[in-house]
Short mmCIF file of C-alpha atoms and ligand atoms in Angstrom, two decimals:
data_model
loop_
_atom_site.label_atom_id
_atom_site.label_comp_id
_atom_site.label_asym_id
_atom_site.label_seq_id
_atom_site.Cartn_x
_atom_site.Cartn_y
_atom_site.Cartn_z
CA MET A 1 150.40 62.23 116.56
CA ASP A 2 146.67 62.39 117.35
CA HIS A 3 144.41 65.44 116.85
CA PHE A 4 144.50 66.22 120.53
CA SER A 5 148.27 66.54 120.76
CA ALA A 6 148.53 68.31 117.38
CA LYS A 7 146.07 70.97 118.57
CA VAL A 8 147.81 71.38 121.91
CA LEU A 9 151.20 71.75 120.21
CA ALA A 10 149.86 74.29 117.69
CA TRP A 11 148.38 76.34 120.54
CA TYR A 12 151.66 76.14 122.46
CA ARG A 13 153.69 77.71 119.67
CA ASP A 14 151.88 81.04 120.06
CA HIS A 15 150.49 80.94 123.59
CA GLY A 16 152.68 78.69 125.74
CA ARG A 17 155.60 79.56 127.99
CA HIS A 18 158.95 79.45 126.24
CA ASP A 19 161.22 81.47 128.51
CA LEU A 20 161.14 79.75 131.89
CA PRO A 21 164.67 79.63 133.30
CA TRP A 22 164.71 75.83 133.48
CA GLN A 23 163.69 75.34 129.83
CA ILE A 24 167.14 74.10 128.96
CA PRO A 25 168.17 70.53 128.07
CA ASP A 26 169.96 69.98 131.37
CA PRO A 27 168.70 67.05 133.46
CA TYR A 28 169.93 68.60 136.71
CA ALA A 29 168.07 71.87 136.08
CA ARG A 30 164.92 70.03 134.99
CA TRP A 31 164.99 67.73 137.99
CA LEU A 32 165.45 70.63 140.38
CA ALA A 33 162.65 72.62 138.73
CA GLU A 34 160.21 69.71 138.64
CA VAL A 35 160.74 69.01 142.34
CA MET A 36 160.33 72.69 143.24
CA LEU A 37 157.18 72.93 141.12
CA GLN A 38 155.54 69.92 142.79
CA GLN A 39 153.59 72.04 145.27
CA THR A 40 154.56 75.57 144.32
CA THR A 41 153.65 77.99 141.54
CA VAL A 42 156.06 79.03 138.78
CA SER A 43 156.30 82.63 139.99
CA ALA A 44 157.16 81.55 143.54
CA VAL A 45 159.72 78.99 142.33
CA VAL A 46 161.79 81.24 140.02
CA PRO A 47 163.85 83.14 142.67
CA TYR A 48 164.44 79.97 144.70
CA TYR A 49 165.48 78.08 141.60
CA HIS A 50 168.17 80.68 140.82
CA ARG A 51 169.32 80.81 144.44
CA PHE A 52 169.51 77.04 144.79
CA LEU A 53 171.27 76.56 141.47
CA SER A 54 173.93 79.13 142.29
CA ALA A 55 174.51 77.48 145.70
CA PHE A 56 174.59 73.95 144.24
CA PRO A 57 175.39 74.21 140.51
CA SER A 58 175.68 70.46 139.92
CA VAL A 59 174.55 67.13 141.31
CA GLN A 60 178.09 66.66 142.65
CA ALA A 61 177.90 69.93 144.57
CA LEU A 62 174.47 69.01 145.94
CA ALA A 63 175.63 65.55 147.02
CA GLN A 64 178.68 66.99 148.78
CA ALA A 65 176.70 69.65 150.66
CA SER A 66 175.42 69.04 154.17
CA LEU A 67 171.68 68.71 154.73
CA ASP A 68 171.83 71.92 156.79
CA GLU A 69 173.20 73.85 153.81
CA VAL A 70 170.53 72.42 151.52
CA LEU A 71 167.71 73.23 153.94
CA ALA A 72 169.08 76.76 154.38
CA SER A 73 168.89 77.35 150.62
CA TRP A 74 165.39 75.87 150.52
CA SER A 75 164.24 77.94 153.48
CA GLY A 76 161.00 79.76 152.69
CA LEU A 77 159.90 77.50 149.84
CA GLY A 78 158.08 75.11 152.19
CA TYR A 79 157.39 71.35 151.99
CA TYR A 80 160.91 70.61 153.22
CA ALA A 81 160.63 66.88 152.57
CA ARG A 82 161.31 67.88 148.95
CA ALA A 83 164.70 69.31 149.91
CA ARG A 84 165.60 66.31 152.06
CA ASN A 85 164.65 63.94 149.24
CA LEU A 86 166.53 66.02 146.66
CA HIS A 87 169.66 65.81 148.79
CA ALA A 88 169.26 62.05 149.38
CA ALA A 89 168.61 61.50 145.66
CA ALA A 90 171.74 63.48 144.71
CA ARG A 91 173.83 61.19 146.91
CA LEU A 92 172.20 58.11 145.37
CA LEU A 93 172.80 59.44 141.86
CA MET A 94 176.48 59.82 142.71
CA GLU A 95 176.69 56.38 144.35
CA ARG A 96 174.61 54.34 141.93
CA HIS A 97 175.05 56.22 138.67
CA ALA A 98 178.44 57.95 139.19
CA GLY A 99 176.68 61.28 138.63
CA VAL A 100 175.40 60.29 135.17
CA PHE A 101 171.69 61.06 134.89
CA PRO A 102 169.48 58.10 133.98
CA ARG A 103 167.43 58.33 130.80
CA THR A 104 164.41 56.27 131.83
CA ALA A 105 161.45 57.35 133.94
CA ASP A 106 161.61 54.11 135.92
CA GLU A 107 165.16 54.82 137.09
CA TRP A 108 164.22 58.35 138.14
CA ALA A 109 161.09 57.08 139.93
CA ALA A 110 163.32 54.79 142.03
CA LEU A 111 164.90 57.89 143.63
CA PRO A 112 163.46 59.53 146.76
CA GLY A 113 160.76 62.16 146.24
CA ILE A 114 160.18 61.43 142.55
CA GLY A 115 156.78 60.06 141.59
CA PRO A 116 155.86 58.67 138.17
CA SER A 117 154.68 62.01 136.78
CA THR A 118 157.76 63.93 137.93
CA ALA A 119 160.03 61.15 136.61
CA ALA A 120 158.29 61.28 133.22
CA ALA A 121 158.55 65.08 133.08
CA ILE A 122 162.30 64.94 133.76
CA VAL A 123 163.08 62.48 130.96
CA ALA A 124 160.62 64.12 128.56
CA PHE A 125 162.18 67.55 129.07
CA ALA A 126 165.81 66.55 129.43
CA PHE A 127 166.03 63.77 126.83
CA ASP A 128 162.85 64.11 124.73
CA VAL A 129 161.98 60.54 125.76
CA GLN A 130 158.33 59.56 125.24
CA ALA A 131 156.86 59.45 128.74
CA ALA A 132 153.41 60.53 129.90
CA ILE A 133 152.85 62.96 132.76
CA LEU A 134 149.77 63.42 134.93
CA ASP A 135 150.33 66.36 137.23
CA ALA A 136 147.48 68.47 138.63
CA ASN A 137 147.20 70.70 135.56
CA VAL A 138 147.25 67.84 133.07
CA ARG A 139 144.81 65.86 135.18
CA ARG A 140 142.33 68.76 135.05
CA VAL A 141 142.55 69.04 131.25
CA LEU A 142 142.17 65.29 130.66
CA SER A 143 139.37 64.89 133.22
CA ARG A 144 137.31 67.61 131.63
CA TYR A 145 138.11 66.78 128.04
CA HIS A 146 137.28 63.09 128.46
CA GLY A 147 134.54 63.57 131.06
CA VAL A 148 136.31 61.43 133.65
CA ALA A 149 135.82 62.46 137.26
CA GLY A 150 136.82 60.96 140.57
CA ARG A 151 139.86 59.93 142.56
CA ASP A 152 139.39 56.15 142.66
CA ALA A 153 141.78 53.61 141.16
CA LYS A 154 139.65 53.08 138.06
CA THR A 155 139.61 56.81 137.26
CA GLU A 156 143.33 56.94 137.87
CA ARG A 157 143.91 54.12 135.37
CA LEU A 158 141.67 55.81 132.80
CA LEU A 159 143.45 59.14 133.12
CA TRP A 160 146.91 57.57 132.85
CA GLY A 161 145.66 55.71 129.79
CA HIS A 162 144.53 58.98 128.17
CA ALA A 163 147.81 60.67 129.16
CA ARG A 164 149.83 57.90 127.48
CA ALA A 165 147.63 57.81 124.40
CA HIS A 166 148.01 61.55 123.78
CA THR A 167 151.77 61.77 124.38
CA PRO A 168 153.37 61.81 120.92
CA ALA A 169 156.48 59.88 119.96
CA ASP A 170 158.29 63.01 118.84
CA GLN A 171 158.30 66.60 120.13
CA VAL A 172 157.76 65.11 123.55
CA ALA A 173 159.41 67.95 125.46
CA ALA A 174 157.33 70.56 123.62
CA TYR A 175 154.10 68.58 124.07
CA THR A 176 154.78 68.05 127.78
CA GLN A 177 155.27 71.77 128.35
CA ALA A 178 152.27 72.51 126.13
CA ILE A 179 149.78 70.34 128.02
CA MET A 180 151.11 71.67 131.34
CA ASP A 181 150.71 75.24 130.11
CA LEU A 182 147.23 74.62 128.78
CA GLY A 183 146.16 73.44 132.23
CA ALA A 184 147.94 76.29 134.01
CA LEU A 185 146.89 79.12 131.69
CA VAL A 186 143.57 78.16 130.05
CA CYS A 187 141.94 75.12 131.65
CA ARG A 188 142.22 76.62 135.09
CA LYS A 189 139.82 76.20 137.98
CA THR A 190 137.49 78.49 136.05
CA PRO A 191 138.34 77.45 132.49
CA ASP A 192 138.60 79.90 129.61
CA CYS A 193 137.10 77.55 127.04
CA SER A 194 136.80 80.28 124.40
CA ALA A 195 140.62 80.40 124.28
CA CYS A 196 141.12 76.64 124.31
CA PRO A 197 142.27 74.67 121.25
CA LEU A 198 140.43 71.59 122.59
CA ALA A 199 137.02 73.24 122.90
CA ASP A 200 135.60 71.32 119.91
CA GLY A 201 135.93 67.85 121.32
CA CYS A 202 135.72 68.65 125.02
CA SER A 203 133.15 66.91 127.24
CA PHE A 204 133.11 69.64 129.86
CA ASP A 205 129.65 71.14 130.19
CA GLY A 206 130.41 73.84 132.72
CA GLU A 207 128.53 72.02 135.43
CA GLU A 208 131.51 70.82 137.38
CA ALA A 209 131.06 71.95 140.95
CA PRO A 210 134.24 72.84 142.73
CA PRO A 211 134.86 70.29 145.46
CA ARG A 212 133.64 71.63 148.75
CA ARG A 213 136.42 71.67 151.22
CA PRO A 214 135.72 71.65 154.92
CA PRO A 215 137.49 74.43 156.80
CA LYS A 216 141.00 73.44 157.79
CA PRO A 217 141.38 72.32 161.40
CA GLU A 218 143.51 74.47 163.60
CA ARG A 219 146.49 73.55 165.74
CA ALA A 220 148.40 75.69 168.19
CA VAL A 221 152.00 75.78 169.30
CA TYR A 222 153.82 78.03 171.75
CA MET A 223 157.41 78.95 170.99
CA ALA A 224 160.00 80.28 173.42
CA VAL A 225 162.12 83.12 172.06
CA ILE A 226 165.10 82.85 174.39
CA VAL A 227 167.07 86.05 174.02
CA GLU A 228 170.63 86.49 175.21
CA PRO A 229 171.98 89.97 174.40
CA GLU A 230 175.48 88.77 173.58
CA ARG A 231 174.65 85.63 171.70
CA GLY A 232 171.28 86.17 170.04
CA ILE A 233 168.31 83.79 170.05
CA LEU A 234 168.49 80.11 170.87
CA LEU A 235 167.53 77.77 168.04
CA VAL A 236 167.05 74.04 168.33
CA ARG A 237 167.10 71.52 165.53
CA ARG A 238 163.83 69.73 164.86
CA PRO A 239 163.67 65.93 164.56
CA PRO A 240 164.61 64.68 161.08
CA ARG A 241 161.07 63.60 160.18
CA GLY A 242 157.67 65.19 160.40
CA ILE A 243 156.72 68.81 160.05
CA TRP A 244 159.74 70.98 159.24
CA GLY A 245 161.98 67.94 159.80
CA GLY A 246 165.69 68.79 160.22
CA LEU A 247 165.13 72.57 160.20
CA TRP A 248 166.19 74.95 162.94
CA SER A 249 163.34 76.33 165.03
CA LEU A 250 162.48 77.70 168.46
CA PRO A 251 161.91 75.50 171.54
CA GLU A 252 158.20 74.79 171.62
CA SER A 253 155.33 73.27 173.48
CA ALA A 254 151.74 72.40 172.59
CA ALA A 255 150.46 74.26 175.67
CA LEU A 256 151.46 77.57 177.20
CA ALA A 257 151.59 76.01 180.67
CA SER A 258 154.24 73.49 179.63
CA LEU A 259 156.51 75.95 177.82
CA PRO A 260 158.63 76.77 180.93
CA ALA A 261 159.36 73.07 181.35
CA ALA A 262 160.46 72.84 177.68
CA VAL A 263 162.84 75.76 178.29
CA GLN A 264 164.19 74.28 181.52
CA ALA A 265 164.76 70.97 179.77
CA LEU A 266 167.38 72.82 177.73
CA GLY A 267 169.18 73.81 180.92
CA ILE A 268 167.97 77.39 180.73
CA GLU A 269 166.27 79.60 183.27
CA GLY A 270 164.99 83.04 182.52
CA ASP A 271 162.02 85.35 182.82
CA MET A 272 159.04 84.19 180.77
CA GLY A 273 157.25 87.19 179.28
CA GLU A 274 153.62 87.52 178.29
CA PRO A 275 152.52 85.69 175.12
CA HIS A 276 152.72 87.87 172.00
CA PRO A 277 149.89 87.84 169.44
CA PRO A 278 149.94 84.60 167.44
CA LEU A 279 151.21 84.31 163.91
CA TRP A 280 149.22 82.03 161.57
CA HIS A 281 150.72 79.64 159.07
CA VAL A 282 148.61 77.63 156.64
CA PHE A 283 149.58 74.06 155.74
CA THR A 284 147.80 71.83 153.25
CA HIS A 285 145.70 70.12 155.90
CA PHE A 286 145.60 72.53 158.82
CA ARG A 287 146.24 76.03 160.09
CA LEU A 288 148.88 76.51 162.73
CA SER A 289 148.87 79.35 165.23
CA ILE A 290 152.32 80.10 166.64
CA THR A 291 152.36 82.11 169.84
CA PRO A 292 155.80 83.45 170.70
CA VAL A 293 156.80 84.01 174.31
CA ARG A 294 159.96 85.98 175.01
CA VAL A 295 162.33 84.57 177.59
CA GLY A 296 164.73 87.26 178.80
CA ARG A 297 167.18 87.84 181.60
CA VAL A 298 168.60 84.37 181.19
CA SER A 299 170.11 83.59 184.56
CA ARG A 300 171.37 80.10 183.84
CA GLY A 301 172.31 78.32 180.68
CA HIS A 302 174.34 81.02 178.91
CA GLY A 303 176.68 78.24 177.93
CA VAL A 304 174.04 75.90 176.56
CA ALA A 305 175.85 73.43 174.38
CA GLU A 306 176.27 74.59 170.82
CA GLY A 307 176.83 72.34 167.85
CA GLY A 308 174.67 69.24 167.72
CA ASP A 309 171.09 70.31 168.09
CA ALA A 310 171.29 73.81 169.58
CA MET A 311 172.78 77.10 168.40
CA TRP A 312 172.60 80.79 169.18
CA TYR A 313 171.67 82.88 166.20
CA LYS A 314 172.37 86.61 165.87
CA GLY A 315 170.96 87.20 162.39
CA GLY A 316 172.63 87.53 159.03
CA THR A 317 172.10 85.80 155.74
CA PRO A 318 171.61 83.16 154.62
CA GLY A 319 171.54 81.80 158.19
CA PRO A 320 170.51 78.27 159.10
CA GLY A 321 167.49 76.64 157.43
CA MET A 322 164.40 77.76 159.32
CA PRO A 323 160.70 77.44 158.48
CA ALA A 324 159.51 80.74 156.97
CA PRO A 325 157.21 81.76 159.88
CA VAL A 326 159.91 80.94 162.44
CA ARG A 327 162.46 82.99 160.50
CA ARG A 328 159.97 85.87 160.48
CA LEU A 329 159.51 85.65 164.24
CA VAL A 330 163.22 85.36 164.94
CA ASN A 331 164.00 88.40 162.77
CA GLN A 332 161.26 90.43 164.48
CA PHE A 333 162.66 89.66 167.90
CA LEU A 334 166.26 90.27 166.81
CA GLU A 335 165.28 93.67 165.47
CA ALA A 336 163.48 94.52 168.70
CA SER A 337 166.27 93.33 171.01
S1 SF4 B 1 137.48 73.35 126.44
FE1 SF4 B 1 137.46 74.26 128.46
S2 SF4 B 1 137.18 72.59 129.91
FE2 SF4 B 1 137.74 71.69 127.92
S3 SF4 B 1 139.94 71.41 128.06
FE3 SF4 B 1 139.60 73.42 127.13
S4 SF4 B 1 139.57 74.90 128.82
FE4 SF4 B 1 139.38 72.84 129.68
#
């Protein structure tokens, strides 16, 4: 074990996180947690982790569930491709591995939605197998410590090389959590170098300028809230790919003027109300304004086909999988109707 990893491990004993709910030697729990943590913070993940695990307590249960059920349990956590990939990977694990979890990072990385760092974290945590990770937190520590900056292929190779060199042959699970925690708790965007066990050998000189990000572009969408007193609000299933793929949402249009046509295309006629104030939702690369328009007094289309890709929704939990802002809108209108 080199000095770097010995110092990180010593720091971890007193200052790291030891009581996260997924810190158990269970590959299913670790896999689920690592996927949830890919783009989400620990505090946001914890309630979803418990909810998901109680709905699908094993890889068998997850593989047997429908995608709708999986998306419903994921609803609100965002980045739904993760849930679709998790479901597809569960089915592959059952088909290819008879539900027995592989013990190598390469086998995990061959499953949907699992990159090399996530694959390494799963086998390191679940089986204590020596495998190097390079997630955002670890990348920040190694970049600063070794004075390596950039996003090009050469930098990537250098950082992976450092990650491998520092990963010890034993205590791999503890080291992996330790280096993650150091990045999350100490070597943060504004690092607390006075509390860092690596301060002695670190190349960071405090001059690192935070990357300047241009303001996110904005997109707009108009959503029809078709209200039928007896049956609730009409939801339509989104295409399987792309933004919110496979989730239930409201009929929509990119322009207000074309929203009536989108509603009529569903075989529905009703009174289009005035647009309500927009609701904003922030994605990684853009901000989306969602303007709801209530459609009431439905005069035709009460019997719009259910099943398939359309359903009337009257509220209740857990309900179908909906994007968080759409669920918020639907609940607001249900309460008001
Ligand atoms: S000394 Fe500071 S910059 Fe270097 S690894 Fe520690 S917290 Fe990060």
